[in-house]
Short mmCIF file of N, CA and C in Angstrom, two decimals:
data_model
loop_
_atom_site.label_atom_id
_atom_site.label_comp_id
_atom_site.label_asym_id
_atom_site.label_seq_id
_atom_site.Cartn_x
_atom_site.Cartn_y
_atom_site.Cartn_z
N ASN A 215 0.80 -1.19 0.00
CA ASN A 215 0.00 0.00 0.00
C ASN A 215 0.85 1.27 0.00
N PHE A 216 2.10 1.13 -0.43
CA PHE A 216 3.03 2.26 -0.43
C PHE A 216 2.71 3.19 -1.58
N ASN A 217 2.64 4.49 -1.32
CA ASN A 217 2.30 5.48 -2.34
C ASN A 217 3.58 5.80 -3.14
N THR A 218 3.66 5.31 -4.35
CA THR A 218 4.85 5.50 -5.20
C THR A 218 4.95 6.90 -5.76
N ASP A 219 3.90 7.70 -5.65
CA ASP A 219 3.94 9.08 -6.15
C ASP A 219 4.93 9.93 -5.33
N LYS A 220 5.17 9.56 -4.10
CA LYS A 220 6.02 10.35 -3.21
C LYS A 220 7.43 9.75 -3.06
N ILE A 221 7.79 8.77 -3.86
CA ILE A 221 9.08 8.08 -3.68
C ILE A 221 10.28 9.01 -3.89
N VAL A 222 10.22 9.90 -4.84
CA VAL A 222 11.33 10.84 -5.08
C VAL A 222 11.45 11.80 -3.90
N GLU A 223 10.34 12.29 -3.43
CA GLU A 223 10.35 13.20 -2.28
C GLU A 223 10.89 12.49 -1.03
N LEU A 224 10.47 11.24 -0.82
CA LEU A 224 10.94 10.46 0.31
C LEU A 224 12.44 10.20 0.20
N LYS A 225 12.92 9.88 -1.01
CA LYS A 225 14.34 9.63 -1.23
C LYS A 225 15.14 10.88 -0.90
N GLU A 226 14.68 12.04 -1.33
CA GLU A 226 15.38 13.30 -1.05
C GLU A 226 15.39 13.59 0.45
N TYR A 227 14.29 13.29 1.14
CA TYR A 227 14.21 13.51 2.58
C TYR A 227 15.22 12.61 3.30
N ILE A 228 15.30 11.36 2.91
CA ILE A 228 16.24 10.41 3.53
C ILE A 228 17.68 10.85 3.27
N GLU A 229 17.96 11.27 2.04
CA GLU A 229 19.32 11.73 1.71
C GLU A 229 19.69 12.97 2.52
N LEU A 230 18.77 13.90 2.64
CA LEU A 230 19.02 15.12 3.41
C LEU A 230 19.22 14.79 4.89
N SER A 231 18.41 13.90 5.43
CA SER A 231 18.55 13.48 6.83
C SER A 231 19.91 12.81 7.04
N ALA A 232 20.29 11.94 6.12
CA ALA A 232 21.59 11.26 6.22
C ALA A 232 22.73 12.26 6.17
N PHE A 233 22.61 13.28 5.32
CA PHE A 233 23.64 14.32 5.23
C PHE A 233 23.80 15.06 6.55
N PHE A 234 22.66 15.48 7.14
CA PHE A 234 22.73 16.22 8.40
C PHE A 234 23.27 15.35 9.53
N LEU A 235 22.85 14.09 9.57
CA LEU A 235 23.36 13.19 10.60
C LEU A 235 24.87 12.97 10.46
N SER A 236 25.33 12.74 9.24
CA SER A 236 26.78 12.52 9.04
C SER A 236 27.57 13.79 9.32
N ALA A 237 27.01 14.95 9.02
CA ALA A 237 27.69 16.22 9.33
C ALA A 237 27.79 16.41 10.84
N GLU A 238 26.74 16.05 11.55
CA GLU A 238 26.76 16.16 13.02
C GLU A 238 27.78 15.20 13.63
N VAL A 239 27.84 13.98 13.14
CA VAL A 239 28.82 13.00 13.62
C VAL A 239 30.23 13.49 13.33
N ALA A 240 30.46 13.99 12.13
CA ALA A 240 31.80 14.49 11.76
C ALA A 240 32.17 15.69 12.62
N SER A 241 31.23 16.57 12.90
CA SER A 241 31.49 17.74 13.73
C SER A 241 31.85 17.31 15.15
N ASN A 242 31.13 16.34 15.68
CA ASN A 242 31.41 15.82 17.02
C ASN A 242 32.80 15.18 17.06
N GLU A 243 33.13 14.38 16.07
CA GLU A 243 34.45 13.75 16.01
C GLU A 243 35.56 14.80 15.91
N LEU A 244 35.32 15.86 15.14
CA LEU A 244 36.29 16.94 15.02
C LEU A 244 36.50 17.64 16.35
N MET A 245 35.40 17.91 17.06
CA MET A 245 35.51 18.56 18.37
C MET A 245 36.28 17.69 19.35
N GLU A 246 36.01 16.38 19.34
CA GLU A 246 36.74 15.48 20.23
C GLU A 246 38.22 15.47 19.87
N ARG A 247 38.53 15.46 18.60
CA ARG A 247 39.94 15.46 18.15
C ARG A 247 40.63 16.77 18.54
N LEU A 248 39.95 17.89 18.36
CA LEU A 248 40.53 19.18 18.74
C LEU A 248 40.76 19.26 20.25
N GLU A 249 39.82 18.74 21.03
CA GLU A 249 40.00 18.73 22.48
C GLU A 249 41.20 17.87 22.86
N TYR A 250 41.31 16.71 22.24
CA TYR A 250 42.45 15.82 22.49
C TYR A 250 43.76 16.53 22.15
N MET A 251 43.82 17.14 20.97
CA MET A 251 45.05 17.79 20.52
C MET A 251 45.42 19.00 21.38
N SER A 252 44.43 19.65 21.98
CA SER A 252 44.73 20.82 22.79
C SER A 252 45.15 20.44 24.22
N ASN A 253 44.98 19.18 24.59
CA ASN A 253 45.29 18.76 25.96
C ASN A 253 46.32 17.65 26.09
N ILE A 254 46.65 16.98 25.01
CA ILE A 254 47.56 15.83 25.06
C ILE A 254 48.79 16.11 24.20
N ASP A 255 49.96 15.81 24.75
CA ASP A 255 51.20 15.92 24.00
C ASP A 255 51.24 14.77 22.99
N THR A 256 51.27 15.09 21.72
CA THR A 256 51.15 14.06 20.69
C THR A 256 52.35 13.12 20.63
N LEU A 257 53.51 13.56 21.08
CA LEU A 257 54.69 12.68 21.05
C LEU A 257 54.63 11.65 22.17
N THR A 258 54.35 12.08 23.38
CA THR A 258 54.46 11.20 24.54
C THR A 258 53.13 10.61 25.01
N GLY A 259 52.03 11.25 24.66
CA GLY A 259 50.72 10.77 25.09
C GLY A 259 50.31 11.22 26.48
N VAL A 260 51.15 11.97 27.18
CA VAL A 260 50.75 12.52 28.47
C VAL A 260 50.11 13.88 28.24
N LYS A 261 49.53 14.45 29.28
CA LYS A 261 48.91 15.76 29.14
C LYS A 261 49.98 16.81 28.82
N ASN A 262 49.57 17.87 28.13
CA ASN A 262 50.54 18.89 27.69
C ASN A 262 50.50 20.12 28.61
N ARG A 263 51.32 21.10 28.27
CA ARG A 263 51.43 22.32 29.08
C ARG A 263 50.10 23.07 29.15
N ASN A 264 49.38 23.12 28.05
CA ASN A 264 48.07 23.77 28.03
C ASN A 264 47.15 23.15 29.07
N SER A 265 47.14 21.84 29.12
CA SER A 265 46.31 21.12 30.09
C SER A 265 46.78 21.40 31.51
N MET A 266 48.09 21.45 31.72
CA MET A 266 48.64 21.75 33.05
C MET A 266 48.24 23.16 33.50
N ASN A 267 48.40 24.12 32.60
CA ASN A 267 48.04 25.50 32.95
C ASN A 267 46.56 25.61 33.30
N ALA A 268 45.71 24.93 32.54
CA ALA A 268 44.28 24.94 32.83
C ALA A 268 44.01 24.31 34.19
N ARG A 269 44.71 23.21 34.47
CA ARG A 269 44.53 22.50 35.76
C ARG A 269 44.90 23.42 36.93
N VAL A 270 46.01 24.10 36.80
CA VAL A 270 46.45 25.02 37.87
C VAL A 270 45.45 26.16 38.02
N ASP A 271 44.99 26.72 36.90
CA ASP A 271 43.99 27.80 36.96
C ASP A 271 42.71 27.33 37.63
N TRP A 272 42.24 26.13 37.28
CA TRP A 272 41.02 25.60 37.90
C TRP A 272 41.21 25.44 39.40
N HIS A 273 42.41 24.99 39.79
CA HIS A 273 42.68 24.82 41.22
C HIS A 273 42.65 26.17 41.93
N VAL A 274 43.33 27.15 41.36
CA VAL A 274 43.41 28.48 41.98
C VAL A 274 42.02 29.10 42.07
N LYS A 275 41.21 28.91 41.03
CA LYS A 275 39.84 29.47 41.02
C LYS A 275 38.84 28.62 41.81
N LYS A 276 39.34 27.49 42.34
CA LYS A 276 38.54 26.57 43.15
C LYS A 276 37.39 25.91 42.38
N SER A 277 37.53 25.80 41.07
CA SER A 277 36.49 25.12 40.30
C SER A 277 36.78 23.62 40.17
N TYR A 278 38.03 23.22 40.34
CA TYR A 278 38.42 21.81 40.27
C TYR A 278 39.75 21.70 41.01
N THR A 279 39.67 21.51 42.32
CA THR A 279 40.86 21.58 43.15
C THR A 279 41.59 20.24 43.23
N VAL A 280 42.87 20.34 43.53
CA VAL A 280 43.70 19.17 43.78
C VAL A 280 43.44 18.75 45.23
N ALA A 281 43.14 17.48 45.43
CA ALA A 281 42.84 16.99 46.78
C ALA A 281 44.07 17.12 47.68
N VAL A 282 43.87 17.70 48.86
CA VAL A 282 44.96 17.85 49.83
C VAL A 282 45.02 16.64 50.74
N PRO A 283 46.19 16.34 51.26
CA PRO A 283 47.48 16.93 50.92
C PRO A 283 47.89 16.48 49.52
N TYR A 284 48.85 17.16 48.93
CA TYR A 284 49.31 16.78 47.60
C TYR A 284 50.80 17.05 47.45
N GLY A 285 51.36 16.40 46.45
CA GLY A 285 52.76 16.60 46.12
C GLY A 285 52.88 17.02 44.67
N VAL A 286 54.01 17.63 44.37
CA VAL A 286 54.33 18.02 43.00
C VAL A 286 55.76 17.56 42.73
N ILE A 287 55.95 16.97 41.58
CA ILE A 287 57.29 16.53 41.17
C ILE A 287 57.60 17.14 39.82
N PHE A 288 58.78 17.73 39.71
CA PHE A 288 59.29 18.22 38.43
C PHE A 288 60.42 17.29 38.02
N VAL A 289 60.42 16.86 36.77
CA VAL A 289 61.53 16.05 36.26
C VAL A 289 61.99 16.63 34.93
N ASP A 290 63.27 16.45 34.67
CA ASP A 290 63.88 16.95 33.45
C ASP A 290 64.88 15.90 32.99
N LEU A 291 64.89 15.61 31.70
CA LEU A 291 65.83 14.63 31.17
C LEU A 291 67.25 15.15 31.22
N ASN A 292 68.15 14.34 31.70
CA ASN A 292 69.57 14.66 31.63
C ASN A 292 70.13 14.01 30.37
N GLY A 293 70.94 14.75 29.63
CA GLY A 293 71.62 14.19 28.47
C GLY A 293 70.82 14.15 27.18
N LEU A 294 69.71 14.86 27.11
CA LEU A 294 68.91 14.85 25.88
C LEU A 294 69.69 15.46 24.72
N LYS A 295 70.43 16.53 24.97
CA LYS A 295 71.20 17.16 23.90
C LYS A 295 72.22 16.18 23.34
N GLN A 296 72.91 15.49 24.22
CA GLN A 296 73.91 14.51 23.79
C GLN A 296 73.24 13.39 22.98
N CYS A 297 72.08 12.95 23.43
CA CYS A 297 71.33 11.91 22.71
C CYS A 297 70.96 12.40 21.32
N ASN A 298 70.47 13.65 21.20
CA ASN A 298 70.13 14.23 19.90
C ASN A 298 71.36 14.38 19.02
N ASP A 299 72.49 14.81 19.62
CA ASP A 299 73.72 15.01 18.85
C ASP A 299 74.26 13.69 18.29
N ILE A 300 74.15 12.63 19.07
CA ILE A 300 74.70 11.33 18.66
C ILE A 300 73.73 10.58 17.75
N GLY A 301 72.45 10.51 18.16
CA GLY A 301 71.49 9.67 17.44
C GLY A 301 70.47 10.42 16.63
N GLY A 302 70.52 11.74 16.65
CA GLY A 302 69.53 12.53 15.92
C GLY A 302 68.28 12.74 16.74
N HIS A 303 67.38 13.54 16.19
CA HIS A 303 66.15 13.88 16.92
C HIS A 303 65.22 12.68 17.08
N GLU A 304 65.33 11.70 16.21
CA GLU A 304 64.51 10.49 16.40
C GLU A 304 64.91 9.78 17.67
N ALA A 305 66.21 9.74 17.96
CA ALA A 305 66.68 9.13 19.22
C ALA A 305 66.20 9.96 20.40
N GLY A 306 66.25 11.28 20.27
CA GLY A 306 65.77 12.16 21.34
C GLY A 306 64.28 11.98 21.57
N ASP A 307 63.51 11.85 20.49
CA ASP A 307 62.08 11.61 20.63
C ASP A 307 61.81 10.28 21.32
N ALA A 308 62.58 9.26 20.96
CA ALA A 308 62.43 7.95 21.60
C ALA A 308 62.74 8.05 23.10
N LEU A 309 63.74 8.84 23.46
CA LEU A 309 64.08 9.04 24.86
C LEU A 309 62.93 9.74 25.60
N LEU A 310 62.33 10.73 24.99
CA LEU A 310 61.18 11.42 25.59
C LEU A 310 60.00 10.46 25.79
N ILE A 311 59.76 9.63 24.80
CA ILE A 311 58.67 8.64 24.90
C ILE A 311 58.96 7.66 26.03
N ASN A 312 60.22 7.19 26.11
CA ASN A 312 60.60 6.27 27.19
C ASN A 312 60.44 6.92 28.56
N ALA A 313 60.80 8.21 28.65
CA ALA A 313 60.65 8.93 29.91
C ALA A 313 59.18 9.01 30.31
N ALA A 314 58.32 9.33 29.35
CA ALA A 314 56.88 9.42 29.64
C ALA A 314 56.33 8.05 30.07
N ASN A 315 56.76 7.00 29.40
CA ASN A 315 56.31 5.65 29.77
C ASN A 315 56.76 5.28 31.17
N LEU A 316 58.00 5.63 31.51
CA LEU A 316 58.51 5.37 32.84
C LEU A 316 57.70 6.14 33.90
N LEU A 317 57.39 7.39 33.61
CA LEU A 317 56.58 8.19 34.53
C LEU A 317 55.18 7.61 34.69
N ARG A 318 54.61 7.12 33.61
CA ARG A 318 53.29 6.50 33.70
C ARG A 318 53.32 5.25 34.60
N ARG A 319 54.41 4.49 34.52
CA ARG A 319 54.54 3.30 35.37
C ARG A 319 54.61 3.70 36.85
N HIS A 320 55.37 4.73 37.15
CA HIS A 320 55.55 5.16 38.54
C HIS A 320 54.35 5.94 39.08
N PHE A 321 53.65 6.65 38.21
CA PHE A 321 52.60 7.56 38.65
C PHE A 321 51.30 7.33 37.90
N GLU A 322 50.91 6.07 37.77
CA GLU A 322 49.76 5.72 36.95
C GLU A 322 48.45 6.35 37.43
N ASN A 323 48.34 6.66 38.71
CA ASN A 323 47.10 7.24 39.24
C ASN A 323 47.22 8.73 39.49
N ASP A 324 48.28 9.34 39.00
CA ASP A 324 48.52 10.76 39.22
C ASP A 324 48.43 11.53 37.89
N GLU A 325 48.57 12.83 37.97
CA GLU A 325 48.45 13.70 36.79
C GLU A 325 49.85 13.98 36.24
N ILE A 326 50.12 13.52 35.01
CA ILE A 326 51.42 13.69 34.39
C ILE A 326 51.29 14.65 33.21
N TYR A 327 52.18 15.65 33.20
CA TYR A 327 52.16 16.67 32.15
C TYR A 327 53.55 16.80 31.54
N ARG A 328 53.62 16.94 30.25
CA ARG A 328 54.87 17.36 29.61
C ARG A 328 54.76 18.88 29.52
N SER A 329 55.53 19.55 30.36
CA SER A 329 55.39 21.00 30.45
C SER A 329 56.17 21.72 29.37
N GLY A 330 57.02 21.01 28.66
CA GLY A 330 57.76 21.61 27.55
C GLY A 330 59.09 20.93 27.37
N GLY A 331 59.56 20.87 26.14
CA GLY A 331 60.87 20.31 25.85
C GLY A 331 61.07 18.97 26.51
N ASP A 332 62.00 18.93 27.46
CA ASP A 332 62.31 17.68 28.15
C ASP A 332 61.90 17.72 29.62
N GLU A 333 60.93 18.55 29.95
CA GLU A 333 60.46 18.68 31.33
C GLU A 333 59.06 18.09 31.48
N PHE A 334 58.87 17.43 32.61
CA PHE A 334 57.58 16.86 32.96
C PHE A 334 57.21 17.32 34.37
N VAL A 335 55.92 17.44 34.63
CA VAL A 335 55.41 17.79 35.94
C VAL A 335 54.38 16.73 36.33
N ILE A 336 54.47 16.28 37.57
CA ILE A 336 53.50 15.32 38.08
C ILE A 336 52.83 15.94 39.30
N ILE A 337 51.51 15.95 39.31
CA ILE A 337 50.74 16.39 40.47
C ILE A 337 50.15 15.13 41.10
N LEU A 338 50.37 14.98 42.39
CA LEU A 338 49.93 13.79 43.12
C LEU A 338 48.85 14.17 44.13
N PRO A 339 47.57 14.18 43.71
CA PRO A 339 46.48 14.55 44.62
C PRO A 339 46.32 13.53 45.75
N GLY A 340 45.98 14.03 46.93
CA GLY A 340 45.70 13.14 48.05
C GLY A 340 46.89 12.30 48.46
N CYS A 341 48.08 12.83 48.31
CA CYS A 341 49.31 12.08 48.56
C CYS A 341 49.91 12.48 49.90
N GLN A 342 50.21 11.50 50.73
CA GLN A 342 50.88 11.76 52.00
C GLN A 342 52.37 12.01 51.74
N LYS A 343 53.02 12.71 52.66
CA LYS A 343 54.42 13.09 52.48
C LYS A 343 55.33 11.87 52.34
N ASP A 344 55.14 10.86 53.18
CA ASP A 344 55.99 9.66 53.09
C ASP A 344 55.77 8.91 51.78
N GLU A 345 54.54 8.94 51.27
CA GLU A 345 54.24 8.31 49.97
C GLU A 345 54.97 9.04 48.84
N LEU A 346 54.95 10.38 48.89
CA LEU A 346 55.68 11.18 47.89
C LEU A 346 57.17 10.86 47.95
N GLU A 347 57.73 10.86 49.14
CA GLU A 347 59.16 10.60 49.29
C GLU A 347 59.53 9.21 48.78
N GLU A 348 58.68 8.23 49.03
CA GLU A 348 58.93 6.86 48.55
C GLU A 348 58.88 6.80 47.02
N LYS A 349 57.90 7.48 46.44
CA LYS A 349 57.80 7.49 44.97
C LYS A 349 59.01 8.18 44.34
N VAL A 350 59.45 9.28 44.93
CA VAL A 350 60.64 9.98 44.41
C VAL A 350 61.86 9.10 44.54
N LYS A 351 61.99 8.41 45.67
CA LYS A 351 63.13 7.51 45.89
C LYS A 351 63.16 6.40 44.84
N LYS A 352 62.01 5.79 44.57
CA LYS A 352 61.94 4.73 43.56
C LYS A 352 62.28 5.28 42.17
N LEU A 353 61.75 6.46 41.87
CA LEU A 353 62.03 7.07 40.57
C LEU A 353 63.52 7.33 40.42
N ARG A 354 64.14 7.91 41.44
CA ARG A 354 65.58 8.19 41.39
C ARG A 354 66.40 6.92 41.23
N SER A 355 65.97 5.84 41.86
CA SER A 355 66.73 4.59 41.79
C SER A 355 66.76 4.01 40.38
N GLU A 356 65.75 4.33 39.59
CA GLU A 356 65.67 3.83 38.21
C GLU A 356 66.21 4.80 37.17
N THR A 357 66.50 6.03 37.58
CA THR A 357 66.81 7.05 36.57
C THR A 357 68.11 7.81 36.84
N GLY A 358 69.04 7.17 37.53
CA GLY A 358 70.31 7.82 37.81
C GLY A 358 71.26 7.71 36.63
N TYR A 359 72.48 8.19 36.84
CA TYR A 359 73.51 8.18 35.80
C TYR A 359 73.70 6.77 35.26
N GLY A 360 73.73 6.64 33.95
CA GLY A 360 73.89 5.34 33.30
C GLY A 360 72.59 4.63 32.99
N SER A 361 71.48 5.14 33.49
CA SER A 361 70.18 4.53 33.21
C SER A 361 69.75 4.86 31.78
N ASP A 362 68.84 4.06 31.25
CA ASP A 362 68.29 4.35 29.92
C ASP A 362 67.63 5.72 29.89
N VAL A 363 66.93 6.04 30.96
CA VAL A 363 66.31 7.35 31.11
C VAL A 363 66.89 7.96 32.38
N CYS A 364 67.64 9.02 32.21
CA CYS A 364 68.30 9.68 33.34
C CYS A 364 67.59 11.01 33.60
N LEU A 365 67.07 11.15 34.83
CA LEU A 365 66.25 12.31 35.15
C LEU A 365 66.81 13.12 36.30
N ALA A 366 66.66 14.43 36.21
CA ALA A 366 66.83 15.31 37.36
C ALA A 366 65.44 15.42 37.99
N VAL A 367 65.38 15.34 39.31
CA VAL A 367 64.09 15.27 39.99
C VAL A 367 64.05 16.29 41.13
N GLY A 368 62.93 16.97 41.24
CA GLY A 368 62.67 17.86 42.37
C GLY A 368 61.24 17.68 42.81
N SER A 369 61.01 17.79 44.12
CA SER A 369 59.65 17.58 44.60
C SER A 369 59.32 18.54 45.74
N ALA A 370 58.03 18.67 45.99
CA ALA A 370 57.53 19.47 47.11
C ALA A 370 56.19 18.88 47.53
N TRP A 371 55.85 19.11 48.77
CA TRP A 371 54.61 18.55 49.33
C TRP A 371 53.95 19.59 50.22
N THR A 372 52.64 19.59 50.26
CA THR A 372 51.93 20.53 51.14
C THR A 372 50.59 19.95 51.58
N GLN A 373 50.14 20.47 52.72
CA GLN A 373 48.79 20.18 53.20
C GLN A 373 47.87 21.37 52.96
N ASN A 374 48.46 22.45 52.46
CA ASN A 374 47.72 23.70 52.26
C ASN A 374 47.19 23.76 50.83
N GLU A 375 45.89 23.75 50.69
CA GLU A 375 45.26 23.78 49.37
C GLU A 375 45.70 24.97 48.53
N GLN A 376 46.02 26.08 49.17
CA GLN A 376 46.32 27.32 48.44
C GLN A 376 47.76 27.42 47.96
N GLU A 377 48.57 26.39 48.16
CA GLU A 377 50.00 26.49 47.85
C GLU A 377 50.42 25.74 46.58
N LEU A 378 49.52 25.50 45.65
CA LEU A 378 49.91 24.73 44.46
C LEU A 378 51.02 25.42 43.68
N ARG A 379 50.87 26.69 43.39
CA ARG A 379 51.91 27.40 42.63
C ARG A 379 53.22 27.46 43.41
N LYS A 380 53.14 27.69 44.70
CA LYS A 380 54.34 27.71 45.54
C LYS A 380 55.01 26.34 45.52
N CYS A 381 54.22 25.31 45.64
CA CYS A 381 54.73 23.93 45.61
C CYS A 381 55.41 23.64 44.27
N MET A 382 54.81 24.10 43.20
CA MET A 382 55.39 23.90 41.87
C MET A 382 56.73 24.64 41.77
N HIS A 383 56.79 25.84 42.30
CA HIS A 383 58.03 26.62 42.27
C HIS A 383 59.14 25.92 43.06
N ILE A 384 58.81 25.42 44.24
CA ILE A 384 59.81 24.72 45.07
C ILE A 384 60.31 23.47 44.36
N ALA A 385 59.39 22.68 43.78
CA ALA A 385 59.78 21.46 43.06
C ALA A 385 60.65 21.79 41.85
N ASP A 386 60.32 22.86 41.15
CA ASP A 386 61.10 23.29 39.99
C ASP A 386 62.52 23.68 40.40
N GLU A 387 62.64 24.47 41.46
CA GLU A 387 63.96 24.87 41.95
C GLU A 387 64.77 23.66 42.39
N ALA A 388 64.14 22.71 43.07
CA ALA A 388 64.84 21.50 43.51
C ALA A 388 65.30 20.66 42.32
N MET A 389 64.48 20.61 41.28
CA MET A 389 64.86 19.86 40.08
C MET A 389 66.07 20.49 39.41
N TYR A 390 66.10 21.82 39.32
CA TYR A 390 67.25 22.48 38.70
C TYR A 390 68.51 22.32 39.54
N ALA A 391 68.38 22.30 40.85
CA ALA A 391 69.54 22.04 41.71
C ALA A 391 70.06 20.63 41.46
N ASP A 392 69.14 19.67 41.33
CA ASP A 392 69.53 18.29 41.04
C ASP A 392 70.21 18.19 39.67
N LYS A 393 69.68 18.90 38.70
CA LYS A 393 70.25 18.89 37.35
C LYS A 393 71.64 19.50 37.34
N ASN A 394 71.82 20.63 38.03
CA ASN A 394 73.15 21.26 38.09
C ASN A 394 74.17 20.35 38.76
N GLU A 395 73.73 19.64 39.80
CA GLU A 395 74.63 18.70 40.48
C GLU A 395 75.01 17.55 39.54
N TYR A 396 74.06 17.07 38.77
CA TYR A 396 74.33 16.00 37.80
C TYR A 396 75.42 16.44 36.81
N TYR A 397 75.27 17.63 36.24
CA TYR A 397 76.25 18.10 35.25
C TYR A 397 77.58 18.48 35.90
N ARG A 398 77.55 18.87 37.16
CA ARG A 398 78.80 19.13 37.87
C ARG A 398 79.58 17.82 38.04
N GLN A 399 78.87 16.75 38.35
CA GLN A 399 79.52 15.45 38.58
C GLN A 399 79.88 14.74 37.27
N HIS A 400 79.18 15.05 36.20
CA HIS A 400 79.38 14.34 34.93
C HIS A 400 79.64 15.35 33.82
N LYS A 401 80.81 15.91 33.85
CA LYS A 401 81.17 16.97 32.90
C LYS A 401 81.23 16.46 31.46
N GLU A 402 81.35 15.15 31.28
CA GLU A 402 81.40 14.60 29.93
C GLU A 402 80.06 14.65 29.21
N VAL A 403 78.99 14.86 29.95
CA VAL A 403 77.65 14.94 29.35
C VAL A 403 77.37 16.39 29.03
N LYS A 404 77.00 16.64 27.77
CA LYS A 404 76.74 18.02 27.33
C LYS A 404 75.42 18.51 27.90
N LYS A 405 75.44 19.75 28.33
CA LYS A 405 74.20 20.38 28.76
C LYS A 405 73.37 20.71 27.52
N ARG A 406 72.13 20.93 27.74
CA ARG A 406 71.19 21.29 26.68
C ARG A 406 71.93 21.75 25.49
#
């Protein structure tokens, strides 16, 4: 009992509906891809600096706070320049990927960010001081001189919700002190 007089009109309606549905799906996929690209470091797969900055801003504005107490760890690759000079940037990229993978193993339940170049930041929400110290100790034991991934490490811990930026500054300073000590002890390794 189908009315064949309207078949062309029905066909056009179905085609138009399919076009709008596929455009909506494509738009949604594009938005998801753009969100991913704006928050994830494409080389290492960890969150990027943009995501870290947004996280810190949300914490400061109290819209999405880091659970207290918390720790912050700054890490920086030692010897990346030498790796790039000897093996090229592909070797350096592989080293960065290995560093990110190592950090994911040690801090799988924490927030890991590649803040730029060869630096990473880890925020450890709800972390007790002894837990932070133990994690830093384990990380250092795997990433000292001669390791596949050699890192300079600095950390800070607080019970004060309002000290995230201060904590980040202290961890950053400690990491640079560790890095300077590494290059002082190992003059054969080229700095950046």
